PDB file of C-alpha atoms in Angstrom:
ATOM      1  CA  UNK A1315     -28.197 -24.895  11.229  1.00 40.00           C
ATOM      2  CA  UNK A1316     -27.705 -22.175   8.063  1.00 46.00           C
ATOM      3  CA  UNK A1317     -30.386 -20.452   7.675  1.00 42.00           C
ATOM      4  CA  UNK A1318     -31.049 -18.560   4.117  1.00 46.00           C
ATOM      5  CA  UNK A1319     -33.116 -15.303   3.504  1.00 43.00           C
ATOM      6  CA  UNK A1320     -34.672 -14.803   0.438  1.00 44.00           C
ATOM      7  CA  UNK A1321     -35.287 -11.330  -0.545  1.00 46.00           C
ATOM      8  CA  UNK A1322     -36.418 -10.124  -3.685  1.00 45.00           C
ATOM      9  CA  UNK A1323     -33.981 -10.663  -6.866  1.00 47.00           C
ATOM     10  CA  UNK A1324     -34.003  -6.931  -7.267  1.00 47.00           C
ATOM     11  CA  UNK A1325     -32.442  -6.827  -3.432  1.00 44.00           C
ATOM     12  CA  UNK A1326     -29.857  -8.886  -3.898  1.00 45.00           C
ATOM     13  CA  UNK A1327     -26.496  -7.866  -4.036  1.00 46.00           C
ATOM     14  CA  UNK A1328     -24.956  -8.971  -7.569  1.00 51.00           C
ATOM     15  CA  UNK A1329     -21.031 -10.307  -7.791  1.00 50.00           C
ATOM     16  CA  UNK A1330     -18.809  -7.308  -9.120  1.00 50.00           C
ATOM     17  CA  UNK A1331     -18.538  -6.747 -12.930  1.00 53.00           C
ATOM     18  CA  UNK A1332     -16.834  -4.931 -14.866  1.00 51.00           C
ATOM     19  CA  UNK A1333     -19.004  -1.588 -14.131  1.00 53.00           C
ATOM     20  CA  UNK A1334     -18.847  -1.782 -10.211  1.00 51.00           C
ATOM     21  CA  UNK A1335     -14.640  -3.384 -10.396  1.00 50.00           C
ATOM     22  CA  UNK A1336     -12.916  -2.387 -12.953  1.00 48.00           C
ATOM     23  CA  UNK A1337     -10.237  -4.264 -12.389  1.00 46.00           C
ATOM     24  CA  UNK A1338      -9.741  -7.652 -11.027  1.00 46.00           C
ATOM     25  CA  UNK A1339      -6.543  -8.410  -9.618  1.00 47.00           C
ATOM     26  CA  UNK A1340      -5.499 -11.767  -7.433  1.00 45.00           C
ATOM     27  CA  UNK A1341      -2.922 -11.295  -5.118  1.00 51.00           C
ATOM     28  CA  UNK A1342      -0.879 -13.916  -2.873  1.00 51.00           C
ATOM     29  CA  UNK A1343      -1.155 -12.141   0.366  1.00 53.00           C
ATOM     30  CA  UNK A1344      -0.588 -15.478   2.386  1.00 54.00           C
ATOM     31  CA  UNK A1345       3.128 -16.827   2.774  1.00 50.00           C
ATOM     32  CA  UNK A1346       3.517 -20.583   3.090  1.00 48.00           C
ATOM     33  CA  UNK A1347       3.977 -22.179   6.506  1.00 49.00           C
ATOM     34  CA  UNK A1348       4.238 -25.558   7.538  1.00 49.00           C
ATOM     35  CA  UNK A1349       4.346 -27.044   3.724  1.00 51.00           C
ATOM     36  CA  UNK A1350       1.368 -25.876   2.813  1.00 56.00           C
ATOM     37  CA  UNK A1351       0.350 -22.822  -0.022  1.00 57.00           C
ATOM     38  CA  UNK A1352      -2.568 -20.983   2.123  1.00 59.00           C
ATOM     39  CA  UNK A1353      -5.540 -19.688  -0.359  1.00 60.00           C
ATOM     40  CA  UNK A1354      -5.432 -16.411  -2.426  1.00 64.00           C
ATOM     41  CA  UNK A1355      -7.384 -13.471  -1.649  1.00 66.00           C
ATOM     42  CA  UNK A1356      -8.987 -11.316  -4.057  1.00 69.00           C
ATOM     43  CA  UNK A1357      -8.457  -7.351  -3.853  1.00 74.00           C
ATOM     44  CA  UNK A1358      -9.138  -4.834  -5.631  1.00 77.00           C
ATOM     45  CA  UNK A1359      -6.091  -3.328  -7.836  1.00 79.00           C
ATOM     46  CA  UNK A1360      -5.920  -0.211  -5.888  1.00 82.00           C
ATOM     47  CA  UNK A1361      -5.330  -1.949  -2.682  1.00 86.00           C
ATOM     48  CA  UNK A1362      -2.862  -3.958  -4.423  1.00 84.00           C
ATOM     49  CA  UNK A1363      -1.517  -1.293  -6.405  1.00 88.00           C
ATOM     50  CA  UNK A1364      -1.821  -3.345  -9.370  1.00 81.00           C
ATOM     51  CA  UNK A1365      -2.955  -3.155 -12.958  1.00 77.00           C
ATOM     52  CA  UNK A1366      -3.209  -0.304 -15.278  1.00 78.00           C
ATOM     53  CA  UNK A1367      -1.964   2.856 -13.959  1.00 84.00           C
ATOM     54  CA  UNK A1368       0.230   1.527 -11.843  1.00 88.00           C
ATOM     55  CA  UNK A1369       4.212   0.903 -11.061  1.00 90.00           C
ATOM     56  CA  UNK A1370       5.427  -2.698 -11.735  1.00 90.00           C
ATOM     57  CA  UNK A1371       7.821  -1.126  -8.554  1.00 92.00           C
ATOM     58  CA  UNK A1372       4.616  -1.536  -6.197  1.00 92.00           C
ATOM     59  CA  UNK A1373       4.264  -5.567  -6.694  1.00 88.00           C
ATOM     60  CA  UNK A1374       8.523  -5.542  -6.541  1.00 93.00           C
ATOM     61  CA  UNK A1375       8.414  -4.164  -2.967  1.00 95.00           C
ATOM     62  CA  UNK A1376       5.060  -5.489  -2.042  1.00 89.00           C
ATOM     63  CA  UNK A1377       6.786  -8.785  -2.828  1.00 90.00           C
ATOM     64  CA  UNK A1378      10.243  -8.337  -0.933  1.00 95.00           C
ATOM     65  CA  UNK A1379       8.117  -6.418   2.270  1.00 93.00           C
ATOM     66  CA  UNK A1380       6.459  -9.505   2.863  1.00 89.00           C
ATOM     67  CA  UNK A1381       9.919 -12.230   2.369  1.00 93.00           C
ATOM     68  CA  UNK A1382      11.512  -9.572   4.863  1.00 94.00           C
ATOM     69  CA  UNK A1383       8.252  -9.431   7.477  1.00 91.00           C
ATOM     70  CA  UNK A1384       8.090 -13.376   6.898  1.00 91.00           C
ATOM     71  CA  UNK A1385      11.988 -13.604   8.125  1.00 93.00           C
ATOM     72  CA  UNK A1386      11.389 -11.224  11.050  1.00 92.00           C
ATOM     73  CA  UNK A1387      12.842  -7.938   9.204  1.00 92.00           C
ATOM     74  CA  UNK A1388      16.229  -7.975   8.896  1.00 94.00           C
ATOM     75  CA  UNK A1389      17.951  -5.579   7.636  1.00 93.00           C
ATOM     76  CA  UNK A1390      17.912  -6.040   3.572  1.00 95.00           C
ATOM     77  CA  UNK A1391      19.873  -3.167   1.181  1.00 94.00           C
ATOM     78  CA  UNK A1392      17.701  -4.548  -1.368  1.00 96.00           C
ATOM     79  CA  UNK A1393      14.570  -3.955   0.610  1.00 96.00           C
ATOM     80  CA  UNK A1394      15.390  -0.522   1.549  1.00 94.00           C
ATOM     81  CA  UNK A1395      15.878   0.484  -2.363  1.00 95.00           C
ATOM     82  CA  UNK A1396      12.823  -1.336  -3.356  1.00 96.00           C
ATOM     83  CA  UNK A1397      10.946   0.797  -1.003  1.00 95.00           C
ATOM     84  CA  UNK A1398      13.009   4.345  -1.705  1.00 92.00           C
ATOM     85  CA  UNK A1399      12.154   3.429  -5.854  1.00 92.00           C
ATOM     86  CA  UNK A1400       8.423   2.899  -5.280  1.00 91.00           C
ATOM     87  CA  UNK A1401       7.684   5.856  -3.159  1.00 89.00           C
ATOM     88  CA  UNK A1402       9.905   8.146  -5.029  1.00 85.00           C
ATOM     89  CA  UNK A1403       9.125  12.013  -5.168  1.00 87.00           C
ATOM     90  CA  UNK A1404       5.792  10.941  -3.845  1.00 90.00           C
ATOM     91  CA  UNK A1405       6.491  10.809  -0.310  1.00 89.00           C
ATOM     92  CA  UNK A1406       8.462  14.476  -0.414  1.00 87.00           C
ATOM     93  CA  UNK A1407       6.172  15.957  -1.987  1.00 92.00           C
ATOM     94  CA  UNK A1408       3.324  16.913   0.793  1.00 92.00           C
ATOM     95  CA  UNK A1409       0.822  18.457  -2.057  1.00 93.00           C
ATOM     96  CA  UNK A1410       1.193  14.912  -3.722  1.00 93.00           C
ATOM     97  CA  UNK A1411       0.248  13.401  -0.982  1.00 94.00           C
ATOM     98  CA  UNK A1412      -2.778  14.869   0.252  1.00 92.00           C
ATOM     99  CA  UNK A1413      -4.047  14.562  -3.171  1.00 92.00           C
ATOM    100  CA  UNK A1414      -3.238  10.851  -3.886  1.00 92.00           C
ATOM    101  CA  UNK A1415      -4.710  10.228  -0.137  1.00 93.00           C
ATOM    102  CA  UNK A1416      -8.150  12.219  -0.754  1.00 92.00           C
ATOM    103  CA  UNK A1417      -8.003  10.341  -4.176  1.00 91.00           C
ATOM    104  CA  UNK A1418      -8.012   7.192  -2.063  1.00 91.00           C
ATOM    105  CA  UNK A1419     -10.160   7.290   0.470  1.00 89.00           C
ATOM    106  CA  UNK A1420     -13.016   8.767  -2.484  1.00 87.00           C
ATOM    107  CA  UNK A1421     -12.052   5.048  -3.851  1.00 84.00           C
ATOM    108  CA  UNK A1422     -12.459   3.274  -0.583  1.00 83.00           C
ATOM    109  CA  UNK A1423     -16.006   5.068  -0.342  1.00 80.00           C
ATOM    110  CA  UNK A1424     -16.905   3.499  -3.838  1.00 75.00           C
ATOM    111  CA  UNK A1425     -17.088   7.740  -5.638  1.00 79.00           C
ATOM    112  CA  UNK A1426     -15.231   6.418  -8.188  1.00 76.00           C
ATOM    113  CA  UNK A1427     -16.217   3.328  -9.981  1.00 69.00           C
ATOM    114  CA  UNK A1428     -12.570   2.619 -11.665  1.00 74.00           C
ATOM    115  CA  UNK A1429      -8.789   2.899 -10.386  1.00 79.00           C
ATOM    116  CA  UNK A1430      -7.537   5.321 -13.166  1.00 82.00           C
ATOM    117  CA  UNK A1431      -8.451   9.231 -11.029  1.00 84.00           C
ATOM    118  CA  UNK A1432      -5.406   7.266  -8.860  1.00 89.00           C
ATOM    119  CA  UNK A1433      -3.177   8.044 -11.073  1.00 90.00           C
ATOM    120  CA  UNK A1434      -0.744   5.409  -9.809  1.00 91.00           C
ATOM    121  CA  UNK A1435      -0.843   6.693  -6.128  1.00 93.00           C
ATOM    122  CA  UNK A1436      -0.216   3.749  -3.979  1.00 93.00           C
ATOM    123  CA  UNK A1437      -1.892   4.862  -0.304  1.00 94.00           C
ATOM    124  CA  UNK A1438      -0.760   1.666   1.391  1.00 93.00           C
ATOM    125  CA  UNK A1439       2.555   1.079  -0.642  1.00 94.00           C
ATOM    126  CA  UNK A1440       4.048   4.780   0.469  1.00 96.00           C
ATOM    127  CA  UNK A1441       3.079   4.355   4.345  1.00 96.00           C
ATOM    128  CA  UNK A1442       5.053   0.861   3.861  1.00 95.00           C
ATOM    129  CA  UNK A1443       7.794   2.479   2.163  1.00 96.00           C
ATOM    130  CA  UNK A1444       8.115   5.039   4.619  1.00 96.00           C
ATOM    131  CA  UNK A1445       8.360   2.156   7.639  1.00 95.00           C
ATOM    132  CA  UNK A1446      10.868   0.554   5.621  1.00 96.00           C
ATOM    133  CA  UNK A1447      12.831   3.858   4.880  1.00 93.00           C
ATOM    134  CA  UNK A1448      12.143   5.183   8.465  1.00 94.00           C
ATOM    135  CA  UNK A1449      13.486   1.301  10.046  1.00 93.00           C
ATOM    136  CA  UNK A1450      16.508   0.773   7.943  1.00 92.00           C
ATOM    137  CA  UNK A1451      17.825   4.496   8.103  1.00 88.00           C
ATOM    138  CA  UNK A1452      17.693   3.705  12.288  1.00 88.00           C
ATOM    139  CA  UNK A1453      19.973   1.369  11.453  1.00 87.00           C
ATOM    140  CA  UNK A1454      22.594   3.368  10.406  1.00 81.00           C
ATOM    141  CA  UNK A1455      25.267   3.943  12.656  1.00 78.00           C
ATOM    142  CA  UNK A1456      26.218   7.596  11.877  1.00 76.00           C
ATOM    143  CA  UNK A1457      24.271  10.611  13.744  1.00 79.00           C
ATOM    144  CA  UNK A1458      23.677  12.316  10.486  1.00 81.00           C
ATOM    145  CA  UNK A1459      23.197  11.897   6.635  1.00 75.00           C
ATOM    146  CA  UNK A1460      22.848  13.674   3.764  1.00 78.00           C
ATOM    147  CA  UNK A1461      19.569  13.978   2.283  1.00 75.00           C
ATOM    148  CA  UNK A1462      19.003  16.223  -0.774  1.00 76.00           C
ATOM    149  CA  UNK A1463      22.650  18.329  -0.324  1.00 84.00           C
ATOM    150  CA  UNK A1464      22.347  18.635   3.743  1.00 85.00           C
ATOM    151  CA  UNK A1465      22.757  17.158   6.913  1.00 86.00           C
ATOM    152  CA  UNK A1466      19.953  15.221   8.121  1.00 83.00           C
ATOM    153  CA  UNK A1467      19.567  13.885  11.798  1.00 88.00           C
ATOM    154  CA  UNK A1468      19.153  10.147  11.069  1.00 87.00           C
ATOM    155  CA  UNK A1469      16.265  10.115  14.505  1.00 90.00           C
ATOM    156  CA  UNK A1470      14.566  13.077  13.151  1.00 90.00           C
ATOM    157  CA  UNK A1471      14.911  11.621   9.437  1.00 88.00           C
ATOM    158  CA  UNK A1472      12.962   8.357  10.312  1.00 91.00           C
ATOM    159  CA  UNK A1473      10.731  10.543  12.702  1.00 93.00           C
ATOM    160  CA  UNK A1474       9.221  12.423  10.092  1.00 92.00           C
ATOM    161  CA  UNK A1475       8.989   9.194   7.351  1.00 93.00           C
ATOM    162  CA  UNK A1476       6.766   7.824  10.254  1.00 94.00           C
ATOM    163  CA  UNK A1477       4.590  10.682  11.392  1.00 94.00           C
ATOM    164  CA  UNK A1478       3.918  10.529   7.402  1.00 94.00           C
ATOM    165  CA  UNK A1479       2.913   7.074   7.392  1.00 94.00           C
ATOM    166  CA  UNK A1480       0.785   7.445  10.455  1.00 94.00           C
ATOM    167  CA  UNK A1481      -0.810  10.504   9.443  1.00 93.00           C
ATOM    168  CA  UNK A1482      -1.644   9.026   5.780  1.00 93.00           C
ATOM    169  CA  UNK A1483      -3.189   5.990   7.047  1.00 91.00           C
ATOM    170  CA  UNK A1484      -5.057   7.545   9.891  1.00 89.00           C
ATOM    171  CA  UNK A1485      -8.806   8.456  10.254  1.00 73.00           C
ATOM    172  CA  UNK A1486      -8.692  12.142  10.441  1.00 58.00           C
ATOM    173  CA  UNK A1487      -8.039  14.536   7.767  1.00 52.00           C
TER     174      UNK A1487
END
């Protein structure tokens, strides 16, 4: 049997608005199995990396990551530059990064009240582009590359795209 509490109105925790979410975004995160269209979830834009201040590049890949996880990623040229355009510079540049993660995780904590101090910095969007980079250049079958006018090991290549990853989306700092 539900049981309700009633605690004082001031006590109550009120649905977002436009102060406390300043964006409101609904994204399709479930795929449809079976015939049947499972519900939307609502996230906030920065998780999605949607609305203002953000790439239309982030909902391209975020799109064609989850058709390739939903047919068991395969390899998919059209993937791979999906996920090389939306991280861009970001992911090479380690200053960049430490800054759009701190920038992050002072969203996640609720510091900031609005998306914008972002500035378009996609936490979960590079770490994905970096397992798609790091999994499709595995693929290759040469021992080395060239990656900005050298030779690059094509191991420690994907090595370093997922040490990245990791260390973005870990705990410690």
């Amino acid at each position: 049997v539900p049981v309700e509490m009633l605690r004082p109105t001031a006590d109550r925790l009120e649905p977002p608005t436009p102060e406390t979410n300043g964006y409101h975004c609904m994204v399709d995160l479930a795929r449809e199995s079976g015939g049947h269209r499972h519900r939307k979830l609502r996230v906030p834009c920065f998780l999605a990396c949607e609305g203002p201040g953000f790439e239309p590049t982030w909902s391209e890949f975020r799109r064609l990551f989850a058709k390739n996880s939903a047919e068991g990623f395969p390899f998919s040229e059209e993937l791979l530059a999906s996920a090389i355009r939306a991280a861009g510079k970001v992911s090479q540049d380690d200053r960049a990064l430490i800054i759009g993660r701190s920038r992050f995780m002072s969203r996640m904590r609720h510091e900031f009240t609005n998306d914008s101090h972002l500035e378009g910095f996609c936490l979960y969007g590079v770490a994905a582009a970096l397992f798609v980079r790091a999994r499709h250049v595995l693929s290759i079958d040469a021992p080395k590359v060239m990656s900005n006018g050298r030779a690059v090991s094509v191991t420690d290549m994907a090595r370093i795209d997922l040490e990245t990853a990791m260390a973005l989306i870990s705990d410690s700092n």
